């Protein structure tokens, strides 16, 4: 080699020190650098692999614990699912392949099916004018807002619907929510504090129960529609700053109507306000379809009403609160489901607005419900079935056993009738039933066909003789 020169280790790195390069021929220089370059790379790779192996080794127990946790969770969940299946309370979802209405198509059935389990009380879910209003709103205002209301999600459509709902219920103001579940979740936390008391019927809807749990008020539960027990609870709550009596207007599983006259009497006697959830009353109860408070003549004695757009009023989605303007203003400022949920889509608002307009213009559809409801209830009772409730379109066929309710519902489908069995935890244990719901869109012949199917199925399972 010619003219070798030693290089300081820092010039090339500890991995190849002491290193030499040739200032002689190009070939010698290339070979020498190549040799020491390979040595350098090998040492670097080894220095990286060693700690990586250590990391993998140290993380291996953590990975095993993670996999074990997932496997354990899956086993717990599968056991819970097996328990539901064994109890006969599994809730299968049938797939509808048509629009909602009294006659629908169901996946797996060749013929059309009579639908007797939807909340489509007034038949407006597929009403031509309601559908067209949704199409028009889609074209003029778009598919959605991509925003909550207070940022950039309030359109003239929303304000118009809120105004019409306030007018419909004869209240000062209205606020829209994504659902009535959200309306119930957003009300009590804002209205009631730790110095207040809320008195709730023990069979109130799950959304009311969950909403009350979010507030810090003293919680008192009274026996179902028991005015004597309610009075005792009101006496107990007299030291509270505010008292709010909370009840469903109509209880959805039994179709029974809250005793609002007595509730309002007690509320006035003991200085309380009254709240009602009207999801299963708005649009068809009362002379003009305004709800339970109109039916029982207490519209001016009930302070707060929550209800839904997802049943009689077009059946799409959405809920709302109507009541005093200061309350509605406060909900806009503090109600979490309102503040943190996207605004209702314009097509949904358009459909609901048209449904409300139809009801404001005429009570003809609402009035048609009574005769059809009583036709079904009377004939089923005559056949030997036990029907809960009194005169509401919700007609629970009481069976008691969860498995029986499920099997009978399946057999009804074979007869071309779509109904659903309800069991725990939707209803109390031992209170399983098939809930039939009458719609203004059903004809008398539709109702009679449903009745005949029940008689055949009931005899098969020994429910009637």
Short mmCIF file of C-alpha atoms in Angstrom, two decimals:
data_model
loop_
_atom_site.label_atom_id
_atom_site.label_comp_id
_atom_site.label_asym_id
_atom_site.label_seq_id
_atom_site.Cartn_x
_atom_site.Cartn_y
_atom_site.Cartn_z
CA UNK A 1 0.00 0.00 0.00
CA UNK A 2 1.27 3.52 -0.77
CA UNK A 3 1.08 6.44 1.65
CA UNK A 4 -1.20 5.09 4.37
CA UNK A 5 -2.60 7.68 6.84
CA UNK A 6 -4.30 7.01 10.20
CA UNK A 7 -7.67 8.75 10.75
CA UNK A 8 -8.94 9.92 14.14
CA UNK A 9 -11.81 7.71 15.38
CA UNK A 10 -14.24 10.63 15.50
CA UNK A 11 -13.84 11.18 11.80
CA UNK A 12 -15.40 7.87 10.85
CA UNK A 13 -16.85 6.45 14.06
CA UNK A 14 -15.87 4.07 16.78
CA UNK A 15 -17.12 1.15 14.69
CA UNK A 16 -14.13 1.27 12.29
CA UNK A 17 -11.36 2.87 14.38
CA UNK A 18 -8.48 2.76 13.89
CA UNK A 19 -9.18 2.98 10.18
CA UNK A 20 -6.89 3.52 7.24
CA UNK A 21 -7.55 4.61 3.73
CA UNK A 22 -5.21 4.59 0.85
CA UNK A 23 -4.16 7.65 -1.03
CA UNK A 24 -2.67 5.35 -3.64
CA UNK A 25 -4.51 3.66 -6.46
CA UNK A 26 -8.31 4.10 -6.81
CA UNK A 27 -8.79 0.32 -6.70
CA UNK A 28 -6.93 -0.08 -3.40
CA UNK A 29 -8.85 2.81 -1.88
CA UNK A 30 -12.20 1.35 -2.99
CA UNK A 31 -11.45 -2.08 -1.55
CA UNK A 32 -10.27 -0.69 1.77
CA UNK A 33 -13.32 1.58 2.23
CA UNK A 34 -15.68 -1.21 1.22
CA UNK A 35 -14.21 -3.52 3.82
CA UNK A 36 -14.47 -1.06 6.66
CA UNK A 37 -17.92 0.09 5.51
CA UNK A 38 -19.20 -3.48 5.80
CA UNK A 39 -17.73 -3.73 9.29
CA UNK A 40 -19.49 -0.49 10.26
CA UNK A 41 -22.89 -1.57 8.94
CA UNK A 42 -22.66 -4.96 10.62
CA UNK A 43 -21.96 -3.40 13.99
CA UNK A 44 -24.81 -0.87 13.59
CA UNK A 45 -27.27 -3.63 12.71
CA UNK A 46 -26.16 -5.68 15.71
CA UNK A 47 -26.53 -2.64 17.97
CA UNK A 48 -30.13 -2.16 16.76
CA UNK A 49 -31.20 -5.80 16.85
CA UNK A 50 -30.07 -6.43 20.41
CA UNK A 51 -32.33 -3.82 22.10
CA UNK A 52 -35.16 -4.68 19.70
CA UNK A 53 -34.99 -8.28 20.85
CA UNK A 54 -35.09 -6.99 24.42
CA UNK A 55 -38.18 -4.92 23.69
CA UNK A 56 -39.95 -7.85 22.09
CA UNK A 57 -39.02 -10.10 24.98
CA UNK A 58 -40.22 -7.59 27.57
CA UNK A 59 -43.50 -6.90 25.71
CA UNK A 60 -44.35 -10.57 25.22
CA UNK A 61 -45.94 -11.00 28.69
CA UNK A 62 -47.98 -7.81 28.16
CA UNK A 63 -49.25 -9.07 24.82
CA UNK A 64 -50.22 -12.37 26.40
CA UNK A 65 -52.11 -10.57 29.16
CA UNK A 66 -53.88 -8.40 26.58
CA UNK A 67 -54.94 -11.42 24.53
CA UNK A 68 -56.12 -13.14 27.70
CA UNK A 69 -58.21 -10.10 28.69
CA UNK A 70 -59.90 -10.03 25.28
CA UNK A 71 -60.56 -13.78 25.40
CA UNK A 72 -62.01 -13.47 28.90
CA UNK A 73 -64.29 -10.60 27.83
CA UNK A 74 -65.50 -12.60 24.83
CA UNK A 75 -66.29 -15.57 27.08
CA UNK A 76 -68.29 -13.35 29.44
CA UNK A 77 -70.23 -11.81 26.54
CA UNK A 78 -70.95 -15.18 24.92
CA UNK A 79 -72.21 -16.53 28.24
CA UNK A 80 -74.54 -13.54 28.56
CA UNK A 81 -75.82 -14.07 25.00
CA UNK A 82 -76.37 -17.78 25.68
CA UNK A 83 -78.38 -16.84 28.78
CA UNK A 84 -80.63 -14.58 26.70
CA UNK A 85 -81.17 -17.31 24.11
CA UNK A 86 -81.92 -19.92 26.77
CA UNK A 87 -84.49 -17.65 28.40
CA UNK A 88 -86.29 -17.22 25.09
CA UNK A 89 -85.81 -13.44 25.19
CA UNK A 90 -83.54 -13.13 22.16
CA UNK A 91 -84.64 -10.15 20.05
CA UNK A 92 -84.14 -10.96 16.39
CA UNK A 93 -84.40 -8.18 13.82
CA UNK A 94 -86.52 -8.95 10.80
CA UNK A 95 -85.42 -7.16 7.66
CA UNK A 96 -88.04 -5.00 5.92
CA UNK A 97 -87.43 -4.47 2.20
CA UNK A 98 -90.15 -1.91 1.51
CA UNK A 99 -91.37 1.43 2.83
CA UNK A 100 -93.18 1.54 6.17
CA UNK A 101 -96.93 1.05 6.03
CA UNK A 102 -99.79 -1.32 6.87
CA UNK A 103 -98.52 -3.68 4.15
CA UNK A 104 -94.78 -4.36 3.99
CA UNK A 105 -92.29 -6.77 2.45
CA UNK A 106 -90.12 -8.79 4.82
CA UNK A 107 -86.94 -10.59 3.85
CA UNK A 108 -87.57 -14.33 3.63
CA UNK A 109 -91.32 -14.00 2.94
CA UNK A 110 -92.60 -14.30 -0.61
CA UNK A 111 -95.88 -12.49 0.02
CA UNK A 112 -96.57 -9.07 1.51
CA UNK A 113 -97.03 -8.94 5.29
CA UNK A 114 -99.62 -7.03 7.33
CA UNK A 115 -97.76 -4.80 9.77
CA UNK A 116 -99.29 -4.48 13.24
CA UNK A 117 -96.30 -3.44 15.34
CA UNK A 118 -95.11 -0.07 14.04
CA UNK A 119 -95.58 3.26 15.83
CA UNK A 120 -96.96 4.61 12.56
CA UNK A 121 -100.18 5.63 14.32
CA UNK A 122 -101.55 7.97 11.66
CA UNK A 123 -100.07 6.22 8.62
CA UNK A 124 -98.00 9.32 7.79
CA UNK A 125 -94.62 7.55 7.42
CA UNK A 126 -95.30 7.03 3.72
CA UNK A 127 -97.98 9.67 3.17
CA UNK A 128 -97.38 11.20 -0.31
CA UNK A 129 -97.38 14.79 0.93
CA UNK A 130 -95.02 13.99 3.79
CA UNK A 131 -92.62 12.15 1.49
CA UNK A 132 -92.69 14.97 -1.06
CA UNK A 133 -91.97 17.54 1.65
CA UNK A 134 -88.84 15.58 2.54
CA UNK A 135 -87.74 15.49 -1.10
CA UNK A 136 -88.31 19.22 -1.47
CA UNK A 137 -86.28 19.99 1.66
CA UNK A 138 -83.47 17.75 0.42
CA UNK A 139 -83.31 19.72 -2.82
CA UNK A 140 -83.51 23.19 -1.28
CA UNK A 141 -81.59 22.73 1.99
CA UNK A 142 -79.32 19.73 1.42
CA UNK A 143 -78.81 16.37 3.10
CA UNK A 144 -77.46 17.65 6.41
CA UNK A 145 -75.78 20.50 8.27
CA UNK A 146 -72.50 18.90 9.41
CA UNK A 147 -72.82 21.04 12.52
CA UNK A 148 -74.53 21.43 15.84
CA UNK A 149 -77.24 24.06 16.04
CA UNK A 150 -75.31 26.90 17.76
CA UNK A 151 -72.30 26.82 15.43
CA UNK A 152 -73.76 26.77 11.92
CA UNK A 153 -76.56 24.19 12.08
CA UNK A 154 -79.76 26.23 12.41
CA UNK A 155 -81.78 26.71 9.23
CA UNK A 156 -85.08 28.46 8.70
CA UNK A 157 -86.61 24.97 8.45
CA UNK A 158 -85.70 24.21 12.06
CA UNK A 159 -87.13 27.46 13.40
CA UNK A 160 -90.30 26.99 11.38
CA UNK A 161 -90.87 23.48 12.74
CA UNK A 162 -90.21 24.62 16.32
CA UNK A 163 -92.76 27.39 15.91
CA UNK A 164 -95.38 24.99 14.52
CA UNK A 165 -94.82 22.45 17.32
CA UNK A 166 -95.20 25.18 19.95
CA UNK A 167 -98.43 26.23 18.24
CA UNK A 168 -99.64 22.63 18.03
CA UNK A 169 -99.13 22.07 21.77
CA UNK A 170 -100.22 25.59 22.69
CA UNK A 171 -96.95 26.30 24.53
CA UNK A 172 -94.63 29.30 24.43
CA UNK A 173 -91.61 27.78 22.71
CA UNK A 174 -90.00 24.58 21.43
CA UNK A 175 -86.51 23.09 21.07
CA UNK A 176 -85.66 20.22 18.69
CA UNK A 177 -83.45 17.24 19.53
CA UNK A 178 -82.11 14.26 17.57
CA UNK A 179 -84.60 12.04 19.44
CA UNK A 180 -87.00 12.18 22.36
CA UNK A 181 -84.49 10.03 24.23
CA UNK A 182 -82.11 12.98 23.88
CA UNK A 183 -84.84 15.41 24.92
CA UNK A 184 -85.36 13.41 28.12
CA UNK A 185 -81.61 13.09 28.66
CA UNK A 186 -81.16 16.85 28.25
CA UNK A 187 -83.98 18.25 30.38
CA UNK A 188 -83.70 17.24 34.03
CA UNK A 189 -80.00 17.94 34.46
CA UNK A 190 -80.56 21.53 33.34
CA UNK A 191 -83.82 22.19 35.16
CA UNK A 192 -83.18 20.54 38.54
CA UNK A 193 -80.39 20.99 41.07
CA UNK A 194 -79.48 19.39 44.41
CA UNK A 195 -82.06 21.54 46.24
CA UNK A 196 -84.92 20.23 44.06
CA UNK A 197 -86.98 17.03 43.97
CA UNK A 198 -88.24 14.90 41.08
CA UNK A 199 -91.14 12.49 41.57
CA UNK A 200 -91.29 9.79 38.91
CA UNK A 201 -93.77 7.01 38.10
CA UNK A 202 -92.06 3.65 38.61
CA UNK A 203 -92.95 2.48 35.09
CA UNK A 204 -91.74 5.56 33.22
CA UNK A 205 -89.85 5.01 29.97
CA UNK A 206 -86.17 4.09 30.14
CA UNK A 207 -85.18 7.44 28.63
CA UNK A 208 -86.92 9.28 31.48
CA UNK A 209 -85.18 7.08 34.04
CA UNK A 210 -81.79 7.68 32.43
CA UNK A 211 -82.42 11.42 32.18
CA UNK A 212 -83.35 11.67 35.86
CA UNK A 213 -80.20 9.77 36.81
CA UNK A 214 -78.15 12.57 35.25
CA UNK A 215 -79.60 15.26 37.51
CA UNK A 216 -78.61 15.96 41.11
CA UNK A 217 -82.12 16.43 42.46
CA UNK A 218 -83.62 14.29 45.20
CA UNK A 219 -85.27 11.35 43.43
CA UNK A 220 -88.57 9.92 44.63
CA UNK A 221 -90.33 7.09 42.80
CA UNK A 222 -94.06 6.56 43.27
CA UNK A 223 -96.10 3.43 42.52
CA UNK A 224 -97.49 3.16 39.01
CA UNK A 225 -100.39 5.62 38.56
CA UNK A 226 -100.95 5.55 42.35
CA UNK A 227 -102.15 9.01 43.40
CA UNK A 228 -102.09 8.14 47.10
CA UNK A 229 -98.44 7.16 46.92
CA UNK A 230 -97.65 10.26 44.84
CA UNK A 231 -99.21 12.45 47.53
CA UNK A 232 -97.04 10.82 50.19
CA UNK A 233 -93.95 11.51 48.10
CA UNK A 234 -95.03 15.12 47.54
CA UNK A 235 -95.34 15.61 51.30
CA UNK A 236 -91.85 14.16 51.68
CA UNK A 237 -90.50 16.65 49.13
CA UNK A 238 -91.98 19.81 50.67
CA UNK A 239 -88.62 21.07 51.89
CA UNK A 240 -87.23 21.08 48.34
CA UNK A 241 -86.86 24.31 46.36
CA UNK A 242 -88.74 23.00 43.28
CA UNK A 243 -90.78 19.83 42.81
CA UNK A 244 -91.39 18.20 39.43
CA UNK A 245 -93.84 15.34 38.88
CA UNK A 246 -92.73 13.24 35.91
CA UNK A 247 -94.91 10.75 34.05
CA UNK A 248 -95.51 9.20 30.67
CA UNK A 249 -98.78 10.44 29.22
CA UNK A 250 -99.31 6.94 27.84
CA UNK A 251 -97.23 4.01 29.06
CA UNK A 252 -95.97 2.32 25.92
CA UNK A 253 -95.90 -1.28 27.09
CA UNK A 254 -99.42 -1.37 28.57
CA UNK A 255 -101.25 1.33 26.68
CA UNK A 256 -102.62 2.82 29.91
CA UNK A 257 -103.16 6.56 30.25
CA UNK A 258 -101.74 8.50 33.20
CA UNK A 259 -104.34 9.99 35.60
CA UNK A 260 -103.35 13.53 34.71
CA UNK A 261 -106.33 15.26 36.34
CA UNK A 262 -105.45 13.79 39.72
CA UNK A 263 -101.74 14.40 39.19
CA UNK A 264 -102.38 18.07 38.36
CA UNK A 265 -104.65 18.44 41.39
CA UNK A 266 -101.92 17.12 43.69
CA UNK A 267 -99.23 19.16 41.97
CA UNK A 268 -101.19 22.37 42.51
CA UNK A 269 -101.97 21.41 46.12
CA UNK A 270 -98.31 20.77 46.95
CA UNK A 271 -96.67 23.41 44.75
CA UNK A 272 -95.18 21.18 42.05
CA UNK A 273 -94.83 21.37 38.29
CA UNK A 274 -95.93 18.59 35.92
CA UNK A 275 -93.95 17.04 33.06
CA UNK A 276 -95.34 14.49 30.60
CA UNK A 277 -93.72 12.41 27.87
CA UNK A 278 -96.21 12.27 24.99
CA UNK A 279 -94.46 9.99 22.49
CA UNK A 280 -97.41 7.60 22.36
CA UNK A 281 -100.11 10.29 22.39
CA UNK A 282 -99.03 13.20 20.19
CA UNK A 283 -101.07 13.42 17.01
CA UNK A 284 -104.00 11.17 17.84
CA UNK A 285 -105.19 11.40 21.46
CA UNK A 286 -107.67 14.13 22.30
CA UNK A 287 -110.31 15.74 20.07
CA UNK A 288 -107.65 17.47 17.94
CA UNK A 289 -104.85 14.97 18.47
CA UNK A 290 -102.90 17.23 20.81
CA UNK A 291 -102.24 14.44 23.28
CA UNK A 292 -103.06 13.14 26.74
CA UNK A 293 -103.29 16.60 28.27
CA UNK A 294 -105.96 17.58 25.74
CA UNK A 295 -107.77 14.25 26.16
CA UNK A 296 -108.07 14.85 29.91
CA UNK A 297 -108.60 18.61 29.73
CA UNK A 298 -105.40 19.72 31.48
CA UNK A 299 -103.42 21.42 28.71
CA UNK A 300 -103.11 24.61 30.78
CA UNK A 301 -102.03 22.67 33.90
CA UNK A 302 -99.08 20.70 32.44
CA UNK A 303 -95.99 22.89 32.26
CA UNK A 304 -93.53 20.80 30.19
CA UNK A 305 -94.12 18.32 27.36
CA UNK A 306 -91.55 16.14 25.62
CA UNK A 307 -92.49 14.19 22.52
CA UNK A 308 -91.21 12.67 19.30
CA UNK A 309 -91.29 13.14 15.54
CA UNK A 310 -90.53 9.45 15.12
CA UNK A 311 -93.99 7.99 15.63
CA UNK A 312 -97.25 9.66 14.59
CA UNK A 313 -95.58 12.77 13.14
CA UNK A 314 -94.06 11.19 10.06
CA UNK A 315 -92.04 8.50 11.78
CA UNK A 316 -88.58 9.63 10.66
CA UNK A 317 -86.56 10.82 13.65
CA UNK A 318 -86.27 13.63 16.15
CA UNK A 319 -87.73 14.75 19.45
CA UNK A 320 -88.54 18.01 21.17
CA UNK A 321 -89.43 19.86 24.35
CA UNK A 322 -92.21 22.45 24.51
CA UNK A 323 -92.80 24.68 27.51
CA UNK A 324 -92.11 28.11 29.00
CA UNK A 325 -89.75 30.26 26.92
CA UNK A 326 -87.20 30.80 29.73
CA UNK A 327 -86.86 27.01 30.05
CA UNK A 328 -86.38 26.56 26.31
CA UNK A 329 -83.82 29.38 26.23
CA UNK A 330 -81.89 27.74 29.08
CA UNK A 331 -81.95 24.36 27.33
CA UNK A 332 -80.38 25.96 24.26
CA UNK A 333 -77.54 27.20 26.46
CA UNK A 334 -76.93 24.13 28.65
CA UNK A 335 -78.64 20.98 27.39
CA UNK A 336 -75.79 18.66 26.45
CA UNK A 337 -77.61 16.47 23.86
CA UNK A 338 -78.66 19.67 22.07
CA UNK A 339 -75.26 21.36 22.24
CA UNK A 340 -73.25 18.32 21.18
CA UNK A 341 -75.46 16.65 18.55
CA UNK A 342 -75.78 17.56 14.88
CA UNK A 343 -78.87 19.44 13.81
CA UNK A 344 -81.75 17.37 12.45
CA UNK A 345 -81.29 16.74 8.69
CA UNK A 346 -83.41 19.00 6.46
CA UNK A 347 -85.37 16.11 4.85
CA UNK A 348 -86.43 14.91 8.32
CA UNK A 349 -87.46 18.42 9.30
CA UNK A 350 -89.38 18.83 6.04
CA UNK A 351 -91.32 15.59 6.56
CA UNK A 352 -92.20 16.40 10.17
CA UNK A 353 -93.27 19.93 9.31
CA UNK A 354 -95.73 18.68 6.71
CA UNK A 355 -97.12 16.09 9.14
CA UNK A 356 -97.75 18.80 11.75
CA UNK A 357 -99.35 21.03 9.12
CA UNK A 358 -101.76 18.25 8.17
CA UNK A 359 -102.80 17.86 11.81
CA UNK A 360 -103.16 21.59 12.35
CA UNK A 361 -105.45 21.74 9.32
CA UNK A 362 -107.72 18.80 10.20
CA UNK A 363 -108.43 16.29 12.99
CA UNK A 364 -110.01 13.76 10.63
CA UNK A 365 -107.09 11.31 10.70
CA UNK A 366 -106.80 11.46 14.49
CA UNK A 367 -110.50 10.82 14.99
CA UNK A 368 -110.43 7.69 12.81
CA UNK A 369 -108.29 5.87 15.38
CA UNK A 370 -110.92 5.28 18.06
CA UNK A 371 -113.30 3.03 16.11
CA UNK A 372 -110.48 0.90 14.69
CA UNK A 373 -108.85 0.49 18.08
CA UNK A 374 -112.05 -0.60 19.79
CA UNK A 375 -112.87 -3.02 16.95
CA UNK A 376 -109.66 -4.92 17.63
CA UNK A 377 -109.82 -4.71 21.42
CA UNK A 378 -113.44 -5.85 21.68
CA UNK A 379 -113.14 -8.77 19.27
CA UNK A 380 -109.89 -10.02 20.85
CA UNK A 381 -111.47 -9.91 24.31
CA UNK A 382 -114.51 -11.80 23.02
CA UNK A 383 -112.18 -14.46 21.62
CA UNK A 384 -110.70 -15.03 25.09
CA UNK A 385 -107.48 -13.01 25.00
CA UNK A 386 -106.40 -10.67 27.78
CA UNK A 387 -105.74 -7.18 26.41
CA UNK A 388 -104.04 -4.67 28.70
CA UNK A 389 -104.93 -0.99 28.79
CA UNK A 390 -108.26 0.53 27.88
CA UNK A 391 -108.82 2.46 24.66
CA UNK A 392 -105.33 3.20 23.34
CA UNK A 393 -104.11 1.91 19.93
CA UNK A 394 -101.38 0.05 21.82
CA UNK A 395 -103.07 -3.28 22.46
CA UNK A 396 -100.85 -5.62 24.52
CA UNK A 397 -101.90 -9.26 24.19
CA UNK A 398 -100.81 -10.56 27.60
CA UNK A 399 -99.14 -14.00 27.60
CA UNK A 400 -96.82 -14.03 30.61
CA UNK A 401 -94.18 -16.42 29.29
CA UNK A 402 -91.34 -14.94 27.24
CA UNK A 403 -90.75 -18.01 25.09
CA UNK A 404 -94.47 -18.28 24.33
CA UNK A 405 -94.59 -14.64 23.24
CA UNK A 406 -91.64 -15.19 20.89
CA UNK A 407 -93.03 -18.43 19.41
CA UNK A 408 -96.49 -16.94 18.86
CA UNK A 409 -95.01 -13.90 17.13
CA UNK A 410 -93.08 -16.24 14.79
CA UNK A 411 -96.24 -18.19 14.03
CA UNK A 412 -98.19 -15.00 13.38
CA UNK A 413 -95.64 -14.12 10.71
CA UNK A 414 -96.39 -17.45 9.00
CA UNK A 415 -100.00 -16.26 8.82
CA UNK A 416 -98.85 -13.04 7.18
CA UNK A 417 -99.09 -10.83 10.29
CA UNK A 418 -96.05 -8.96 11.58
CA UNK A 419 -96.15 -8.52 15.38
CA UNK A 420 -93.39 -8.61 17.99
CA UNK A 421 -93.07 -10.37 21.33
CA UNK A 422 -91.91 -8.23 24.26
CA UNK A 423 -90.21 -9.69 27.31
CA UNK A 424 -87.72 -8.83 30.04
CA UNK A 425 -85.93 -6.42 30.29
CA UNK A 426 -88.30 -4.39 28.09
CA UNK A 427 -91.17 -5.43 30.38
CA UNK A 428 -91.09 -6.93 33.90
CA UNK A 429 -90.42 -10.65 34.25
CA UNK A 430 -93.61 -12.69 33.95
CA UNK A 431 -95.32 -9.93 31.96
CA UNK A 432 -94.33 -10.98 28.42
CA UNK A 433 -96.76 -10.00 25.72
CA UNK A 434 -97.28 -9.38 22.03
CA UNK A 435 -97.85 -5.69 21.53
CA UNK A 436 -100.28 -4.96 18.71
CA UNK A 437 -100.47 -1.39 17.41
CA UNK A 438 -103.40 -0.13 15.41
CA UNK A 439 -102.83 2.49 12.71
CA UNK A 440 -105.20 4.85 10.95
CA UNK A 441 -103.91 3.23 7.76
CA UNK A 442 -105.39 -0.17 8.72
CA UNK A 443 -108.76 -1.08 7.21
CA UNK A 444 -111.45 -3.05 9.01
CA UNK A 445 -110.59 -6.08 6.89
CA UNK A 446 -106.91 -5.73 7.91
CA UNK A 447 -107.93 -5.78 11.57
CA UNK A 448 -110.18 -8.81 11.08
CA UNK A 449 -107.40 -10.67 9.31
CA UNK A 450 -105.08 -10.00 12.26
CA UNK A 451 -107.77 -11.20 14.65
CA UNK A 452 -108.25 -14.49 12.74
CA UNK A 453 -104.49 -15.15 12.81
CA UNK A 454 -104.41 -14.58 16.57
CA UNK A 455 -107.29 -16.99 17.13
CA UNK A 456 -105.57 -19.76 15.11
CA UNK A 457 -102.21 -19.17 16.76
CA UNK A 458 -103.71 -18.83 20.23
CA UNK A 459 -105.51 -22.16 19.90
CA UNK A 460 -102.32 -23.85 18.67
CA UNK A 461 -100.42 -22.76 21.78
CA UNK A 462 -103.28 -23.30 24.22
CA UNK A 463 -103.76 -19.63 25.05
CA UNK A 464 -107.46 -19.76 24.15
CA UNK A 465 -109.77 -22.70 23.66
#
